[in-house]
Amino acid sequence: MKKKWWKESVVYQIYPLSFKDSNGDGIGDLQGIISKLDYLKDLGIDVIWICPIYQSPNHDNGYDISDYRAIMKQFGTMEDFDELLAQAHERGLKIIMDLVINHTSDEHPWFIESRSSLDNPKRDYYIWRKGKNGGPPNNWESYFSGSVWEYDETTEEYYLHLYTKNQPDLNWENENVIRDVEEMVRWWLDKGVDGFRMDAIAHIVKAENLPDAPNPNNLPYVRAYSLFSNLEKVHTLLRDLNDKVLYKYDIMTVGETSGLGPEQALNYIGNERHELNMVFQFEHMLLDSATGGTGKWELTPWNLLDLKNIMSKWQTVLHEKGWNANYLCNHDQPRSVSRFGNDGKYRKESAKMLATFLLTLEGTPYIYQGEEIGMTNPQFQSIHEYRDIETLNYYQQAVESGTPIDTIMEAIWKKSRDNSRTPMQWDDSHAAGFTTGTPWIKVNANYQEVNVQEALKDENSIYHYYRKLIDLRKKHEGLVYGEYKLLLPLDPDLYVYTRKYEEEEFLIIMNFFDRTPVFRLPEELSSLSAELLLSNYHVEKEDLHEITFRAYEARVYKLKSRE
Ligand code: NOJ
């Protein structure tokens, strides 16, 4: 297997709005991030992925960009960014940017021109169509509710937006769009950034002629994923971007690609494809959605066997052919400890168990800010405390369709993107030390107990456990490159696998619940002796032939043959 720095790296994701505010306006900023670089360095991470910091009217928290070459005023200036990059590099940390090229803001000059007249030279930078039968050109539903089409009076046509109406989709059929995006990408790379997370990259190509999606249930709008996701031409565009721009730089790329399995993912990341290094897959994020993803708000309990199946499939299919991007949480998902662990009595144990999982899989681990201290979903009581456009649109639509408020709030508590967007909890002072002013979104009520200052002091904290795990990965190549093999596939409580690389072999055992299952060493490993490297509990006896696992207990062993 080819060794690469980005395979050996641990990535830390920063959501700049909520990370650290340096000037008291209640919004995180670049100087805030700079002030925490030492904290990140001490944690042991290698790469920082920063969510969008470009100029934006903020309808979707920066994912609506009005100038790709300017910094959002609330975040600071381009000088601040240059300082951030230099200071990160000085510490040996890399920075990857969020590259949002499926759409721009409707305030981007390209769109302002595009919408101004039918014959404007930028008209074709976006996807414009005439209406059909007095309505929108097709029946596709936007990710954030309603139609993907918005009628524009100036030219009496509709433009397409997969996300909010303030995020018109770029037309990738237009050569000038491609050229302008390439120039912009080159501009950032020449500045010295270390790569990109490519937002919504699976969607940049839409099905020819934009046909209606099948609509057997006669819905007003239909989630038409297959008509705008992972289409063949995306690959041509990504290869071109590589051939023309990316290949010249020693960078990493990770694409956001919903709606695919590992075989299809290899079309993006297969060693010989020259498209992307990794993709974020979504299959494990859909486990608690009743309809397998079309309705994220319809709750269903997730099941460990399904999680094992999905993760094992990705681990095995990609081994030696591609590379995984592993994550349990990000700015679009609920907090991992609230979702896959226990954010009450066993918050610490389960957060450490999940950390063990994240850091011992094959692939690059992505830690989301606050995950390293076990931050939880906030469960705000009123809808007025939520800020996310997706959440607010869902609330309104669900109220209008008669869903009881309790059911709606229950879904929001579990699934809202704001769950992971509350301010980073630095200490127990005003606003958790995030800002001296009023934070743009409320701080989680548990900040006096859950915060970085506490975590740094307590040598048994989740934070220190993350440090140890990261350190372990750095010390053992087998934890980076080792082949994954699932054991006890049908055990409903324990998730057990080995990682084997050359002479090194590791055994990872995790109890995913608060029950107390018994682990018996499988026959195939019985000739080996085991050295315990790390556990989230105090372990008296290292022998592992028969162990009763405690709630959310996790152990990492190094296996050796008994001579
Ligand atoms: C995915 C991003 O992660 C999400 O936050 C955003 O709303 C959409 N793409 C649109 O850019």
PDB file of N, CA, C and O in Angstrom, residues 433-471:
ATOM      1  N   GLY A 433     -16.659  30.722  27.765  1.00  0.00           N
ATOM      2  CA  GLY A 433     -15.357  31.232  27.320  1.00  0.00           C
ATOM      3  C   GLY A 433     -15.266  31.361  25.807  1.00  0.00           C
ATOM      4  O   GLY A 433     -14.203  31.650  25.261  1.00  0.00           O
ATOM      5  N   PHE A 434     -16.404  31.170  25.130  1.00  0.00           N
ATOM      6  CA  PHE A 434     -16.395  31.274  23.667  1.00  0.00           C
ATOM      7  C   PHE A 434     -16.340  32.732  23.226  1.00  0.00           C
ATOM      8  O   PHE A 434     -15.656  33.102  22.282  1.00  0.00           O
ATOM      9  N   THR A 435     -17.088  33.583  23.938  1.00  0.00           N
ATOM     10  CA  THR A 435     -17.153  35.007  23.594  1.00  0.00           C
ATOM     11  C   THR A 435     -17.364  35.816  24.864  1.00  0.00           C
ATOM     12  O   THR A 435     -17.925  35.294  25.840  1.00  0.00           O
ATOM     13  N   THR A 436     -16.966  37.096  24.820  1.00  0.00           N
ATOM     14  CA  THR A 436     -17.297  37.968  25.956  1.00  0.00           C
ATOM     15  C   THR A 436     -18.655  38.611  25.709  1.00  0.00           C
ATOM     16  O   THR A 436     -19.232  39.238  26.579  1.00  0.00           O
ATOM     17  N   GLY A 437     -19.169  38.462  24.487  1.00  0.00           N
ATOM     18  CA  GLY A 437     -20.464  39.061  24.141  1.00  0.00           C
ATOM     19  C   GLY A 437     -21.590  38.052  24.208  1.00  0.00           C
ATOM     20  O   GLY A 437     -21.569  37.119  25.019  1.00  0.00           O
ATOM     21  N   THR A 438     -22.570  38.268  23.348  1.00  0.00           N
ATOM     22  CA  THR A 438     -23.714  37.347  23.297  1.00  0.00           C
ATOM     23  C   THR A 438     -23.504  36.386  22.127  1.00  0.00           C
ATOM     24  O   THR A 438     -23.431  36.832  20.980  1.00  0.00           O
ATOM     25  N   PRO A 439     -23.391  35.083  22.380  1.00  0.00           N
ATOM     26  CA  PRO A 439     -23.134  34.163  21.272  1.00  0.00           C
ATOM     27  C   PRO A 439     -24.289  34.132  20.268  1.00  0.00           C
ATOM     28  O   PRO A 439     -25.446  34.293  20.658  1.00  0.00           O
ATOM     29  N   TRP A 440     -23.950  33.903  19.006  1.00  0.00           N
ATOM     30  CA  TRP A 440     -24.966  33.919  17.931  1.00  0.00           C
ATOM     31  C   TRP A 440     -25.982  32.799  18.113  1.00  0.00           C
ATOM     32  O   TRP A 440     -27.102  32.866  17.624  1.00  0.00           O
ATOM     33  N   ILE A 441     -25.563  31.754  18.815  1.00  0.00           N
ATOM     34  CA  ILE A 441     -26.483  30.669  19.153  1.00  0.00           C
ATOM     35  C   ILE A 441     -26.174  30.303  20.598  1.00  0.00           C
ATOM     36  O   ILE A 441     -25.021  30.388  21.046  1.00  0.00           O
ATOM     37  N   LYS A 442     -27.231  29.882  21.310  1.00  0.00           N
ATOM     38  CA  LYS A 442     -27.049  29.621  22.750  1.00  0.00           C
ATOM     39  C   LYS A 442     -26.006  28.542  23.041  1.00  0.00           C
ATOM     40  O   LYS A 442     -25.869  27.581  22.277  1.00  0.00           O
ATOM     41  N   VAL A 443     -25.328  28.741  24.174  1.00  0.00           N
ATOM     42  CA  VAL A 443     -24.357  27.744  24.633  1.00  0.00           C
ATOM     43  C   VAL A 443     -25.122  26.576  25.255  1.00  0.00           C
ATOM     44  O   VAL A 443     -26.173  26.772  25.881  1.00  0.00           O
ATOM     45  N   ASN A 444     -24.614  25.371  25.109  1.00  0.00           N
ATOM     46  CA  ASN A 444     -25.218  24.201  25.749  1.00  0.00           C
ATOM     47  C   ASN A 444     -25.191  24.390  27.274  1.00  0.00           C
ATOM     48  O   ASN A 444     -24.159  24.789  27.842  1.00  0.00           O
ATOM     49  N   ALA A 445     -26.308  24.080  27.919  1.00  0.00           N
ATOM     50  CA  ALA A 445     -26.437  24.343  29.356  1.00  0.00           C
ATOM     51  C   ALA A 445     -25.409  23.588  30.202  1.00  0.00           C
ATOM     52  O   ALA A 445     -25.137  23.965  31.342  1.00  0.00           O
ATOM     53  N   ASN A 446     -24.808  22.552  29.652  1.00  0.00           N
ATOM     54  CA  ASN A 446     -23.888  21.753  30.482  1.00  0.00           C
ATOM     55  C   ASN A 446     -22.429  22.253  30.469  1.00  0.00           C
ATOM     56  O   ASN A 446     -21.519  21.539  30.863  1.00  0.00           O
ATOM     57  N   TYR A 447     -22.221  23.512  30.046  1.00  0.00           N
ATOM     58  CA  TYR A 447     -20.828  23.962  29.835  1.00  0.00           C
ATOM     59  C   TYR A 447     -20.011  24.048  31.121  1.00  0.00           C
ATOM     60  O   TYR A 447     -18.776  24.024  31.068  1.00  0.00           O
ATOM     61  N   GLN A 448     -20.706  24.152  32.262  1.00  0.00           N
ATOM     62  CA  GLN A 448     -19.890  24.242  33.482  1.00  0.00           C
ATOM     63  C   GLN A 448     -19.235  22.911  33.839  1.00  0.00           C
ATOM     64  O   GLN A 448     -18.205  22.856  34.483  1.00  0.00           O
ATOM     65  N   GLU A 449     -19.858  21.859  33.350  1.00  0.00           N
ATOM     66  CA  GLU A 449     -19.312  20.535  33.604  1.00  0.00           C
ATOM     67  C   GLU A 449     -18.452  20.065  32.410  1.00  0.00           C
ATOM     68  O   GLU A 449     -17.386  19.479  32.602  1.00  0.00           O
ATOM     69  N   VAL A 450     -18.939  20.358  31.214  1.00  0.00           N
ATOM     70  CA  VAL A 450     -18.244  19.885  30.007  1.00  0.00           C
ATOM     71  C   VAL A 450     -17.501  21.058  29.382  1.00  0.00           C
ATOM     72  O   VAL A 450     -18.104  21.914  28.734  1.00  0.00           O
ATOM     73  N   ASN A 451     -16.217  21.146  29.603  1.00  0.00           N
ATOM     74  CA  ASN A 451     -15.441  22.200  28.942  1.00  0.00           C
ATOM     75  C   ASN A 451     -13.960  21.827  28.907  1.00  0.00           C
ATOM     76  O   ASN A 451     -13.504  20.922  29.610  1.00  0.00           O
ATOM     77  N   VAL A 452     -13.234  22.538  28.071  1.00  0.00           N
ATOM     78  CA  VAL A 452     -11.830  22.220  27.812  1.00  0.00           C
ATOM     79  C   VAL A 452     -10.984  22.378  29.079  1.00  0.00           C
ATOM     80  O   VAL A 452     -10.143  21.524  29.399  1.00  0.00           O
ATOM     81  N   GLN A 453     -11.236  23.467  29.823  1.00  0.00           N
ATOM     82  CA  GLN A 453     -10.429  23.711  31.022  1.00  0.00           C
ATOM     83  C   GLN A 453     -10.505  22.517  31.987  1.00  0.00           C
ATOM     84  O   GLN A 453      -9.480  22.043  32.481  1.00  0.00           O
ATOM     85  N   GLU A 454     -11.714  22.039  32.214  1.00  0.00           N
ATOM     86  CA  GLU A 454     -11.919  20.860  33.065  1.00  0.00           C
ATOM     87  C   GLU A 454     -11.161  19.655  32.494  1.00  0.00           C
ATOM     88  O   GLU A 454     -10.489  18.915  33.213  1.00  0.00           O
ATOM     89  N   ALA A 455     -11.331  19.473  31.189  1.00  0.00           N
ATOM     90  CA  ALA A 455     -10.764  18.295  30.526  1.00  0.00           C
ATOM     91  C   ALA A 455      -9.240  18.285  30.603  1.00  0.00           C
ATOM     92  O   ALA A 455      -8.627  17.233  30.767  1.00  0.00           O
ATOM     93  N   LEU A 456      -8.643  19.459  30.495  1.00  0.00           N
ATOM     94  CA  LEU A 456      -7.181  19.514  30.539  1.00  0.00           C
ATOM     95  C   LEU A 456      -6.668  19.133  31.923  1.00  0.00           C
ATOM     96  O   LEU A 456      -5.631  18.486  32.068  1.00  0.00           O
ATOM     97  N   LYS A 457      -7.437  19.523  32.948  1.00  0.00           N
ATOM     98  CA  LYS A 457      -7.016  19.265  34.342  1.00  0.00           C
ATOM     99  C   LYS A 457      -7.108  17.800  34.726  1.00  0.00           C
ATOM    100  O   LYS A 457      -6.336  17.299  35.529  1.00  0.00           O
ATOM    101  N   ASP A 458      -8.106  17.119  34.163  1.00  0.00           N
ATOM    102  CA  ASP A 458      -8.416  15.758  34.602  1.00  0.00           C
ATOM    103  C   ASP A 458      -7.681  14.745  33.720  1.00  0.00           C
ATOM    104  O   ASP A 458      -8.000  14.580  32.545  1.00  0.00           O
ATOM    105  N   GLU A 459      -6.732  14.035  34.288  1.00  0.00           N
ATOM    106  CA  GLU A 459      -5.941  13.137  33.423  1.00  0.00           C
ATOM    107  C   GLU A 459      -6.754  11.967  32.875  1.00  0.00           C
ATOM    108  O   GLU A 459      -6.329  11.289  31.953  1.00  0.00           O
ATOM    109  N   ASN A 460      -7.943  11.734  33.426  1.00  0.00           N
ATOM    110  CA  ASN A 460      -8.818  10.691  32.884  1.00  0.00           C
ATOM    111  C   ASN A 460      -9.882  11.242  31.941  1.00  0.00           C
ATOM    112  O   ASN A 460     -10.880  10.575  31.658  1.00  0.00           O
ATOM    113  N   SER A 461      -9.685  12.451  31.493  1.00  0.00           N
ATOM    114  CA  SER A 461     -10.746  13.067  30.681  1.00  0.00           C
ATOM    115  C   SER A 461     -10.806  12.462  29.280  1.00  0.00           C
ATOM    116  O   SER A 461      -9.874  11.787  28.829  1.00  0.00           O
ATOM    117  N   ILE A 462     -11.901  12.761  28.607  1.00  0.00           N
ATOM    118  CA  ILE A 462     -12.067  12.323  27.216  1.00  0.00           C
ATOM    119  C   ILE A 462     -10.940  12.924  26.376  1.00  0.00           C
ATOM    120  O   ILE A 462     -10.336  12.261  25.540  1.00  0.00           O
ATOM    121  N   TYR A 463     -10.657  14.188  26.627  1.00  0.00           N
ATOM    122  CA  TYR A 463      -9.594  14.884  25.883  1.00  0.00           C
ATOM    123  C   TYR A 463      -8.273  14.122  25.971  1.00  0.00           C
ATOM    124  O   TYR A 463      -7.621  13.866  24.959  1.00  0.00           O
ATOM    125  N   HIS A 464      -7.868  13.746  27.195  1.00  0.00           N
ATOM    126  CA  HIS A 464      -6.579  13.054  27.331  1.00  0.00           C
ATOM    127  C   HIS A 464      -6.618  11.669  26.695  1.00  0.00           C
ATOM    128  O   HIS A 464      -5.605  11.178  26.202  1.00  0.00           O
ATOM    129  N   TYR A 465      -7.790  11.079  26.698  1.00  0.00           N
ATOM    130  CA  TYR A 465      -7.934   9.776  26.045  1.00  0.00           C
ATOM    131  C   TYR A 465      -7.721   9.929  24.528  1.00  0.00           C
ATOM    132  O   TYR A 465      -7.041   9.118  23.897  1.00  0.00           O
ATOM    133  N   TYR A 466      -8.289  10.991  23.947  1.00  0.00           N
ATOM    134  CA  TYR A 466      -8.049  11.269  22.529  1.00  0.00           C
ATOM    135  C   TYR A 466      -6.566  11.440  22.253  1.00  0.00           C
ATOM    136  O   TYR A 466      -6.029  10.935  21.270  1.00  0.00           O
ATOM    137  N   ARG A 467      -5.898  12.184  23.134  1.00  0.00           N
ATOM    138  CA  ARG A 467      -4.455  12.397  22.951  1.00  0.00           C
ATOM    139  C   ARG A 467      -3.719  11.069  22.904  1.00  0.00           C
ATOM    140  O   ARG A 467      -2.847  10.847  22.070  1.00  0.00           O
ATOM    141  N   LYS A 468      -4.097  10.191  23.838  1.00  0.00           N
ATOM    142  CA  LYS A 468      -3.406   8.896  23.889  1.00  0.00           C
ATOM    143  C   LYS A 468      -3.669   8.082  22.619  1.00  0.00           C
ATOM    144  O   LYS A 468      -2.776   7.433  22.090  1.00  0.00           O
ATOM    145  N   LEU A 469      -4.919   8.115  22.176  1.00  0.00           N
ATOM    146  CA  LEU A 469      -5.255   7.362  20.963  1.00  0.00           C
ATOM    147  C   LEU A 469      -4.505   7.894  19.741  1.00  0.00           C
ATOM    148  O   LEU A 469      -4.008   7.131  18.917  1.00  0.00           O
ATOM    149  N   ILE A 470      -4.427   9.213  19.634  1.00  0.00           N
ATOM    150  CA  ILE A 470      -3.734   9.823  18.489  1.00  0.00           C
ATOM    151  C   ILE A 470      -2.263   9.431  18.541  1.00  0.00           C
ATOM    152  O   ILE A 470      -1.650   9.058  17.539  1.00  0.00           O
ATOM    153  N   ASP A 471      -1.742   9.454  19.760  1.00  0.00           N
ATOM    154  CA  ASP A 471      -0.354   9.083  19.961  1.00  0.00           C
ATOM    155  C   ASP A 471      -0.110   7.623  19.559  1.00  0.00           C
ATOM    156  O   ASP A 471       0.883   7.293  18.913  1.00  0.00           O
TER     157      ASP A 471
END
